[in-house]
Amino acid sequence: MKYIKITAILLSIGFSLTASADIAVIVNPANSSALTDRDISRIFLGKNKTFANGASVMAANLKDESAAREEFESKVLKKTSYQVKSYWAKQIFSGKAKPLAEFDNDAEVLSFVAANPDAIGYIDAAKVSDKVKVIKTF
C-alpha cells in the first residue's frame, strides 16, 4: 500500500512538471513596439487597445481547452481560467470590451500574427517559427 501511494505521488509530480510549458508572446516582425509584462497583461484583458506607436492591437487568444491558454492566464494574467472567464463576462455584458479573437491551435495563432502587422498572440514556445517575433517568454 505504501508503494502505491509513493508511486501515485511521483506520477502526479511527473505529470505536473511536463504539463507546464514555456509560453512565447509573439508579434509580427514588422512590429517594433516595446511591451512590458503589464502591457501584455492589459492587452489580453482588453484594457490596452493600441500599441505604444498608436497602432490598434489585434490580440489572438487560444480556445479555452488549450493547455497553452491555461499557462498564459496563470503566468501572464496571474488569474485562473475561471477568473478570466468571469472578468470577460462582465466586460462583454457591460459593453466595455469585445471578446478577443480565438483560435483553435498554435498554428492558427502563428499564421494570424505572421499575416497581421498589428497582431499579438501567444503559443507554446516550442512551436515558434521565424515568421513571427518573440517579445517575451514566460
Short mmCIF file of N, CA and C in Angstrom, two decimals:
data_model
loop_
_atom_site.label_atom_id
_atom_site.label_comp_id
_atom_site.label_asym_id
_atom_site.label_seq_id
_atom_site.Cartn_x
_atom_site.Cartn_y
_atom_site.Cartn_z
N MET A 1 0.83 -1.20 0.00
CA MET A 1 0.00 0.00 0.00
C MET A 1 0.87 1.26 0.00
N LYS A 2 1.96 1.21 0.80
CA LYS A 2 2.86 2.34 0.90
C LYS A 2 3.49 2.65 -0.46
N TYR A 3 3.83 1.57 -1.20
CA TYR A 3 4.45 1.75 -2.51
C TYR A 3 3.48 2.35 -3.53
N ILE A 4 2.23 1.99 -3.41
CA ILE A 4 1.22 2.53 -4.31
C ILE A 4 1.06 4.03 -4.10
N LYS A 5 1.05 4.46 -2.84
CA LYS A 5 0.94 5.89 -2.55
C LYS A 5 2.15 6.65 -3.07
N ILE A 6 3.32 6.11 -2.85
CA ILE A 6 4.55 6.78 -3.31
C ILE A 6 4.56 6.86 -4.83
N THR A 7 4.18 5.77 -5.49
CA THR A 7 4.13 5.76 -6.95
C THR A 7 3.13 6.79 -7.46
N ALA A 8 1.98 6.87 -6.85
CA ALA A 8 0.96 7.84 -7.26
C ALA A 8 1.47 9.27 -7.09
N ILE A 9 2.15 9.54 -6.01
CA ILE A 9 2.70 10.88 -5.78
C ILE A 9 3.75 11.21 -6.82
N LEU A 10 4.65 10.28 -7.09
CA LEU A 10 5.70 10.52 -8.09
C LEU A 10 5.12 10.72 -9.48
N LEU A 11 4.10 9.95 -9.82
CA LEU A 11 3.46 10.12 -11.13
C LEU A 11 2.79 11.48 -11.23
N SER A 12 2.11 11.92 -10.18
CA SER A 12 1.44 13.22 -10.24
C SER A 12 2.45 14.35 -10.34
N ILE A 13 3.58 14.22 -9.67
CA ILE A 13 4.64 15.23 -9.79
C ILE A 13 5.17 15.25 -11.21
N GLY A 14 5.40 14.08 -11.77
CA GLY A 14 5.89 14.00 -13.15
C GLY A 14 4.94 14.62 -14.14
N PHE A 15 3.64 14.35 -13.99
CA PHE A 15 2.66 14.94 -14.90
C PHE A 15 2.58 16.45 -14.74
N SER A 16 2.68 16.95 -13.53
CA SER A 16 2.59 18.39 -13.34
C SER A 16 3.82 19.09 -13.90
N LEU A 17 4.97 18.44 -13.86
CA LEU A 17 6.17 19.05 -14.42
C LEU A 17 6.11 19.09 -15.94
N THR A 18 5.59 18.03 -16.56
CA THR A 18 5.53 18.02 -18.02
C THR A 18 4.39 18.87 -18.55
N ALA A 19 3.38 19.13 -17.75
CA ALA A 19 2.25 19.92 -18.21
C ALA A 19 2.60 21.39 -18.34
N SER A 20 3.60 21.83 -17.63
CA SER A 20 4.00 23.23 -17.65
C SER A 20 4.99 23.48 -18.78
N ALA A 21 4.59 24.27 -19.75
CA ALA A 21 5.44 24.58 -20.89
C ALA A 21 5.70 26.07 -20.95
N ASP A 22 6.81 26.44 -21.56
CA ASP A 22 7.06 27.87 -21.74
C ASP A 22 6.10 28.42 -22.78
N ILE A 23 5.64 29.63 -22.52
CA ILE A 23 4.72 30.32 -23.41
C ILE A 23 5.46 31.50 -24.04
N ALA A 24 5.40 31.60 -25.36
CA ALA A 24 6.03 32.71 -26.08
C ALA A 24 4.96 33.70 -26.51
N VAL A 25 5.16 34.96 -26.16
CA VAL A 25 4.28 36.03 -26.64
C VAL A 25 4.91 36.51 -27.94
N ILE A 26 4.10 36.50 -29.00
CA ILE A 26 4.62 36.78 -30.34
C ILE A 26 3.91 37.96 -30.99
N VAL A 27 4.65 38.67 -31.83
CA VAL A 27 4.11 39.74 -32.64
C VAL A 27 4.62 39.57 -34.06
N ASN A 28 4.05 40.32 -34.98
CA ASN A 28 4.52 40.35 -36.35
C ASN A 28 5.92 40.96 -36.37
N PRO A 29 6.81 40.46 -37.21
CA PRO A 29 8.17 41.01 -37.27
C PRO A 29 8.23 42.52 -37.57
N ALA A 30 7.19 43.06 -38.20
CA ALA A 30 7.17 44.49 -38.52
C ALA A 30 6.86 45.35 -37.28
N ASN A 31 6.39 44.73 -36.22
CA ASN A 31 6.02 45.46 -35.01
C ASN A 31 7.26 45.76 -34.19
N SER A 32 7.52 47.03 -33.95
CA SER A 32 8.71 47.42 -33.19
C SER A 32 8.36 47.95 -31.79
N SER A 33 7.13 47.80 -31.38
CA SER A 33 6.70 48.29 -30.06
C SER A 33 7.36 47.49 -28.94
N ALA A 34 7.80 48.20 -27.93
CA ALA A 34 8.32 47.56 -26.73
C ALA A 34 7.16 47.38 -25.76
N LEU A 35 7.03 46.18 -25.21
CA LEU A 35 5.92 45.89 -24.29
C LEU A 35 6.46 45.33 -22.98
N THR A 36 5.93 45.84 -21.89
CA THR A 36 6.25 45.30 -20.58
C THR A 36 5.30 44.15 -20.28
N ASP A 37 5.57 43.43 -19.21
CA ASP A 37 4.66 42.36 -18.79
C ASP A 37 3.28 42.94 -18.52
N ARG A 38 3.25 44.10 -17.90
CA ARG A 38 1.98 44.77 -17.59
C ARG A 38 1.22 45.13 -18.87
N ASP A 39 1.94 45.64 -19.87
CA ASP A 39 1.31 45.98 -21.16
C ASP A 39 0.67 44.73 -21.78
N ILE A 40 1.40 43.63 -21.76
CA ILE A 40 0.90 42.38 -22.34
C ILE A 40 -0.37 41.94 -21.61
N SER A 41 -0.32 41.97 -20.30
CA SER A 41 -1.49 41.59 -19.50
C SER A 41 -2.68 42.49 -19.82
N ARG A 42 -2.46 43.80 -19.89
CA ARG A 42 -3.54 44.74 -20.17
C ARG A 42 -4.12 44.54 -21.57
N ILE A 43 -3.30 44.17 -22.53
CA ILE A 43 -3.80 43.90 -23.88
C ILE A 43 -4.75 42.71 -23.85
N PHE A 44 -4.34 41.63 -23.17
CA PHE A 44 -5.16 40.42 -23.16
C PHE A 44 -6.33 40.49 -22.19
N LEU A 45 -6.42 41.57 -21.44
CA LEU A 45 -7.60 41.82 -20.62
C LEU A 45 -8.48 42.91 -21.26
N GLY A 46 -8.11 43.32 -22.48
CA GLY A 46 -8.91 44.30 -23.21
C GLY A 46 -8.77 45.72 -22.72
N LYS A 47 -7.78 45.99 -21.88
CA LYS A 47 -7.61 47.34 -21.31
C LYS A 47 -6.75 48.23 -22.20
N ASN A 48 -5.74 47.67 -22.86
CA ASN A 48 -4.94 48.41 -23.83
C ASN A 48 -5.41 48.00 -25.22
N LYS A 49 -5.83 48.97 -25.98
CA LYS A 49 -6.35 48.67 -27.32
C LYS A 49 -5.40 49.11 -28.42
N THR A 50 -4.29 49.75 -28.03
CA THR A 50 -3.29 50.18 -29.00
C THR A 50 -1.88 49.87 -28.49
N PHE A 51 -0.96 49.76 -29.43
CA PHE A 51 0.45 49.65 -29.08
C PHE A 51 0.97 51.05 -28.77
N ALA A 52 2.18 51.13 -28.27
CA ALA A 52 2.78 52.43 -27.93
C ALA A 52 2.88 53.35 -29.15
N ASN A 53 3.00 52.77 -30.34
CA ASN A 53 3.10 53.58 -31.57
C ASN A 53 1.74 54.05 -32.07
N GLY A 54 0.66 53.70 -31.36
CA GLY A 54 -0.68 54.14 -31.73
C GLY A 54 -1.45 53.17 -32.60
N ALA A 55 -0.80 52.14 -33.08
CA ALA A 55 -1.48 51.15 -33.93
C ALA A 55 -2.44 50.32 -33.09
N SER A 56 -3.60 50.01 -33.66
CA SER A 56 -4.60 49.18 -32.97
C SER A 56 -4.06 47.77 -32.75
N VAL A 57 -4.36 47.23 -31.59
CA VAL A 57 -3.94 45.87 -31.24
C VAL A 57 -4.95 44.87 -31.75
N MET A 58 -4.47 43.81 -32.35
CA MET A 58 -5.30 42.67 -32.76
C MET A 58 -4.79 41.47 -31.96
N ALA A 59 -5.40 41.23 -30.80
CA ALA A 59 -4.94 40.15 -29.92
C ALA A 59 -5.55 38.81 -30.31
N ALA A 60 -4.70 37.79 -30.35
CA ALA A 60 -5.13 36.44 -30.70
C ALA A 60 -5.06 35.56 -29.46
N ASN A 61 -6.20 35.01 -29.10
CA ASN A 61 -6.33 34.16 -27.92
C ASN A 61 -6.56 32.73 -28.37
N LEU A 62 -6.09 31.77 -27.61
CA LEU A 62 -6.38 30.37 -27.88
C LEU A 62 -7.71 29.99 -27.24
N LYS A 63 -8.33 28.93 -27.74
CA LYS A 63 -9.59 28.43 -27.17
C LYS A 63 -9.39 28.00 -25.72
N ASP A 64 -10.49 28.00 -24.97
CA ASP A 64 -10.49 27.63 -23.56
C ASP A 64 -9.79 26.32 -23.24
N GLU A 65 -9.95 25.33 -24.06
CA GLU A 65 -9.44 24.00 -23.78
C GLU A 65 -7.93 23.88 -23.92
N SER A 66 -7.28 24.90 -24.40
CA SER A 66 -5.86 24.85 -24.68
C SER A 66 -5.00 24.89 -23.41
N ALA A 67 -4.01 24.00 -23.35
CA ALA A 67 -3.07 23.99 -22.23
C ALA A 67 -2.24 25.27 -22.24
N ALA A 68 -1.88 25.75 -23.43
CA ALA A 68 -1.09 26.98 -23.54
C ALA A 68 -1.88 28.17 -22.99
N ARG A 69 -3.18 28.19 -23.23
CA ARG A 69 -4.00 29.29 -22.71
C ARG A 69 -4.02 29.26 -21.18
N GLU A 70 -4.17 28.08 -20.62
CA GLU A 70 -4.18 27.96 -19.17
C GLU A 70 -2.85 28.44 -18.58
N GLU A 71 -1.75 28.07 -19.21
CA GLU A 71 -0.43 28.51 -18.76
C GLU A 71 -0.31 30.03 -18.89
N PHE A 72 -0.77 30.57 -20.01
CA PHE A 72 -0.70 32.01 -20.25
C PHE A 72 -1.50 32.77 -19.19
N GLU A 73 -2.72 32.32 -18.94
CA GLU A 73 -3.56 33.01 -17.95
C GLU A 73 -2.92 32.96 -16.56
N SER A 74 -2.32 31.85 -16.23
CA SER A 74 -1.68 31.70 -14.93
C SER A 74 -0.40 32.53 -14.82
N LYS A 75 0.47 32.40 -15.81
CA LYS A 75 1.78 33.05 -15.75
C LYS A 75 1.74 34.54 -16.08
N VAL A 76 0.93 34.94 -17.02
CA VAL A 76 0.93 36.33 -17.50
C VAL A 76 -0.17 37.15 -16.85
N LEU A 77 -1.39 36.63 -16.88
CA LEU A 77 -2.52 37.38 -16.34
C LEU A 77 -2.64 37.21 -14.82
N LYS A 78 -1.95 36.20 -14.29
CA LYS A 78 -1.97 35.91 -12.84
C LYS A 78 -3.39 35.62 -12.37
N LYS A 79 -4.14 34.89 -13.22
CA LYS A 79 -5.53 34.55 -12.92
C LYS A 79 -5.79 33.10 -13.30
N THR A 80 -6.80 32.53 -12.65
CA THR A 80 -7.25 31.20 -13.05
C THR A 80 -8.15 31.34 -14.27
N SER A 81 -8.40 30.22 -14.92
CA SER A 81 -9.29 30.22 -16.07
C SER A 81 -10.67 30.74 -15.68
N TYR A 82 -11.16 30.32 -14.52
CA TYR A 82 -12.46 30.78 -14.04
C TYR A 82 -12.48 32.30 -13.85
N GLN A 83 -11.41 32.85 -13.27
CA GLN A 83 -11.34 34.30 -13.05
C GLN A 83 -11.34 35.06 -14.37
N VAL A 84 -10.63 34.54 -15.36
CA VAL A 84 -10.58 35.21 -16.67
C VAL A 84 -11.95 35.16 -17.33
N LYS A 85 -12.62 34.00 -17.28
CA LYS A 85 -13.96 33.89 -17.87
C LYS A 85 -14.93 34.86 -17.21
N SER A 86 -14.86 34.94 -15.90
CA SER A 86 -15.74 35.84 -15.14
C SER A 86 -15.46 37.29 -15.51
N TYR A 87 -14.19 37.64 -15.58
CA TYR A 87 -13.79 39.00 -15.94
C TYR A 87 -14.35 39.37 -17.32
N TRP A 88 -14.14 38.48 -18.30
CA TRP A 88 -14.60 38.77 -19.66
C TRP A 88 -16.12 38.81 -19.75
N ALA A 89 -16.80 37.99 -18.99
CA ALA A 89 -18.26 38.02 -19.00
C ALA A 89 -18.75 39.39 -18.55
N LYS A 90 -18.14 39.95 -17.51
CA LYS A 90 -18.52 41.28 -17.03
C LYS A 90 -18.21 42.35 -18.06
N GLN A 91 -17.05 42.27 -18.70
CA GLN A 91 -16.65 43.27 -19.69
C GLN A 91 -17.59 43.26 -20.89
N ILE A 92 -17.92 42.08 -21.35
CA ILE A 92 -18.80 41.96 -22.52
C ILE A 92 -20.22 42.39 -22.18
N PHE A 93 -20.74 41.94 -21.03
CA PHE A 93 -22.10 42.29 -20.62
C PHE A 93 -22.26 43.79 -20.43
N SER A 94 -21.23 44.44 -19.88
CA SER A 94 -21.32 45.88 -19.63
C SER A 94 -21.03 46.71 -20.89
N GLY A 95 -20.58 46.05 -21.95
CA GLY A 95 -20.28 46.77 -23.19
C GLY A 95 -18.92 47.45 -23.17
N LYS A 96 -18.09 47.16 -22.18
CA LYS A 96 -16.77 47.79 -22.06
C LYS A 96 -15.75 47.20 -23.02
N ALA A 97 -15.97 45.98 -23.45
CA ALA A 97 -14.99 45.34 -24.32
C ALA A 97 -15.66 44.26 -25.16
N LYS A 98 -15.02 43.95 -26.27
CA LYS A 98 -15.45 42.83 -27.11
C LYS A 98 -14.45 41.70 -26.89
N PRO A 99 -14.92 40.47 -27.00
CA PRO A 99 -14.00 39.35 -26.77
C PRO A 99 -12.88 39.33 -27.80
N LEU A 100 -11.75 38.80 -27.39
CA LEU A 100 -10.60 38.68 -28.28
C LEU A 100 -10.88 37.60 -29.32
N ALA A 101 -10.22 37.71 -30.46
CA ALA A 101 -10.32 36.67 -31.48
C ALA A 101 -9.75 35.38 -30.90
N GLU A 102 -10.44 34.27 -31.10
CA GLU A 102 -9.99 32.98 -30.57
C GLU A 102 -9.64 32.04 -31.71
N PHE A 103 -8.59 31.27 -31.49
CA PHE A 103 -8.10 30.33 -32.48
C PHE A 103 -8.00 28.94 -31.87
N ASP A 104 -8.13 27.93 -32.71
CA ASP A 104 -8.16 26.55 -32.23
C ASP A 104 -6.82 26.00 -31.78
N ASN A 105 -5.72 26.50 -32.37
CA ASN A 105 -4.42 25.92 -32.04
C ASN A 105 -3.29 26.90 -32.28
N ASP A 106 -2.10 26.50 -31.88
CA ASP A 106 -0.92 27.36 -32.01
C ASP A 106 -0.63 27.72 -33.47
N ALA A 107 -0.82 26.78 -34.38
CA ALA A 107 -0.54 27.03 -35.79
C ALA A 107 -1.42 28.15 -36.34
N GLU A 108 -2.68 28.19 -35.93
CA GLU A 108 -3.59 29.25 -36.39
C GLU A 108 -3.17 30.61 -35.84
N VAL A 109 -2.77 30.64 -34.57
CA VAL A 109 -2.31 31.90 -33.97
C VAL A 109 -1.04 32.36 -34.69
N LEU A 110 -0.13 31.45 -34.92
CA LEU A 110 1.12 31.77 -35.62
C LEU A 110 0.84 32.38 -36.99
N SER A 111 -0.06 31.77 -37.76
CA SER A 111 -0.41 32.28 -39.10
C SER A 111 -1.06 33.65 -39.01
N PHE A 112 -1.98 33.84 -38.05
CA PHE A 112 -2.67 35.12 -37.88
C PHE A 112 -1.68 36.23 -37.56
N VAL A 113 -0.79 35.99 -36.62
CA VAL A 113 0.19 37.01 -36.22
C VAL A 113 1.16 37.29 -37.36
N ALA A 114 1.58 36.26 -38.06
CA ALA A 114 2.51 36.45 -39.19
C ALA A 114 1.88 37.28 -40.30
N ALA A 115 0.57 37.20 -40.47
CA ALA A 115 -0.13 37.88 -41.56
C ALA A 115 -0.61 39.29 -41.20
N ASN A 116 -0.57 39.67 -39.92
CA ASN A 116 -1.12 40.96 -39.49
C ASN A 116 -0.09 41.77 -38.70
N PRO A 117 0.34 42.91 -39.24
CA PRO A 117 1.36 43.72 -38.57
C PRO A 117 0.98 44.19 -37.16
N ASP A 118 -0.31 44.30 -36.87
CA ASP A 118 -0.75 44.79 -35.56
C ASP A 118 -1.22 43.68 -34.63
N ALA A 119 -0.86 42.44 -34.96
CA ALA A 119 -1.32 41.30 -34.16
C ALA A 119 -0.33 40.95 -33.06
N ILE A 120 -0.88 40.40 -31.99
CA ILE A 120 -0.11 39.85 -30.88
C ILE A 120 -0.82 38.58 -30.45
N GLY A 121 -0.04 37.59 -30.07
CA GLY A 121 -0.62 36.33 -29.62
C GLY A 121 0.36 35.61 -28.73
N TYR A 122 0.00 34.42 -28.35
CA TYR A 122 0.89 33.58 -27.55
C TYR A 122 0.72 32.14 -27.99
N ILE A 123 1.81 31.41 -27.94
CA ILE A 123 1.79 29.99 -28.31
C ILE A 123 2.81 29.25 -27.45
N ASP A 124 2.78 27.96 -27.53
CA ASP A 124 3.79 27.13 -26.89
C ASP A 124 5.14 27.54 -27.50
N ALA A 125 6.11 27.84 -26.67
CA ALA A 125 7.40 28.34 -27.14
C ALA A 125 8.09 27.35 -28.09
N ALA A 126 7.81 26.08 -27.95
CA ALA A 126 8.42 25.07 -28.82
C ALA A 126 7.90 25.15 -30.25
N LYS A 127 6.82 25.87 -30.49
CA LYS A 127 6.20 25.93 -31.81
C LYS A 127 6.46 27.25 -32.55
N VAL A 128 7.33 28.08 -32.01
CA VAL A 128 7.64 29.37 -32.65
C VAL A 128 8.41 29.12 -33.95
N SER A 129 8.12 29.97 -34.95
CA SER A 129 8.86 29.90 -36.21
C SER A 129 9.46 31.28 -36.52
N ASP A 130 10.22 31.35 -37.58
CA ASP A 130 10.84 32.62 -37.97
C ASP A 130 9.86 33.58 -38.64
N LYS A 131 8.59 33.20 -38.74
CA LYS A 131 7.57 34.06 -39.33
C LYS A 131 7.08 35.13 -38.37
N VAL A 132 7.43 34.99 -37.08
CA VAL A 132 6.99 35.93 -36.04
C VAL A 132 8.18 36.33 -35.18
N LYS A 133 7.96 37.34 -34.34
CA LYS A 133 8.99 37.81 -33.41
C LYS A 133 8.52 37.53 -32.00
N VAL A 134 9.38 36.89 -31.22
CA VAL A 134 9.07 36.62 -29.81
C VAL A 134 9.48 37.85 -29.01
N ILE A 135 8.52 38.40 -28.25
CA ILE A 135 8.84 39.58 -27.44
C ILE A 135 9.03 39.24 -25.96
N LYS A 136 8.52 38.05 -25.57
CA LYS A 136 8.64 37.66 -24.18
C LYS A 136 8.34 36.17 -24.07
N THR A 137 9.05 35.50 -23.19
CA THR A 137 8.78 34.09 -22.90
C THR A 137 8.50 33.96 -21.41
N PHE A 138 7.44 33.28 -21.08
CA PHE A 138 7.06 33.08 -19.68
C PHE A 138 7.15 31.61 -19.34
#
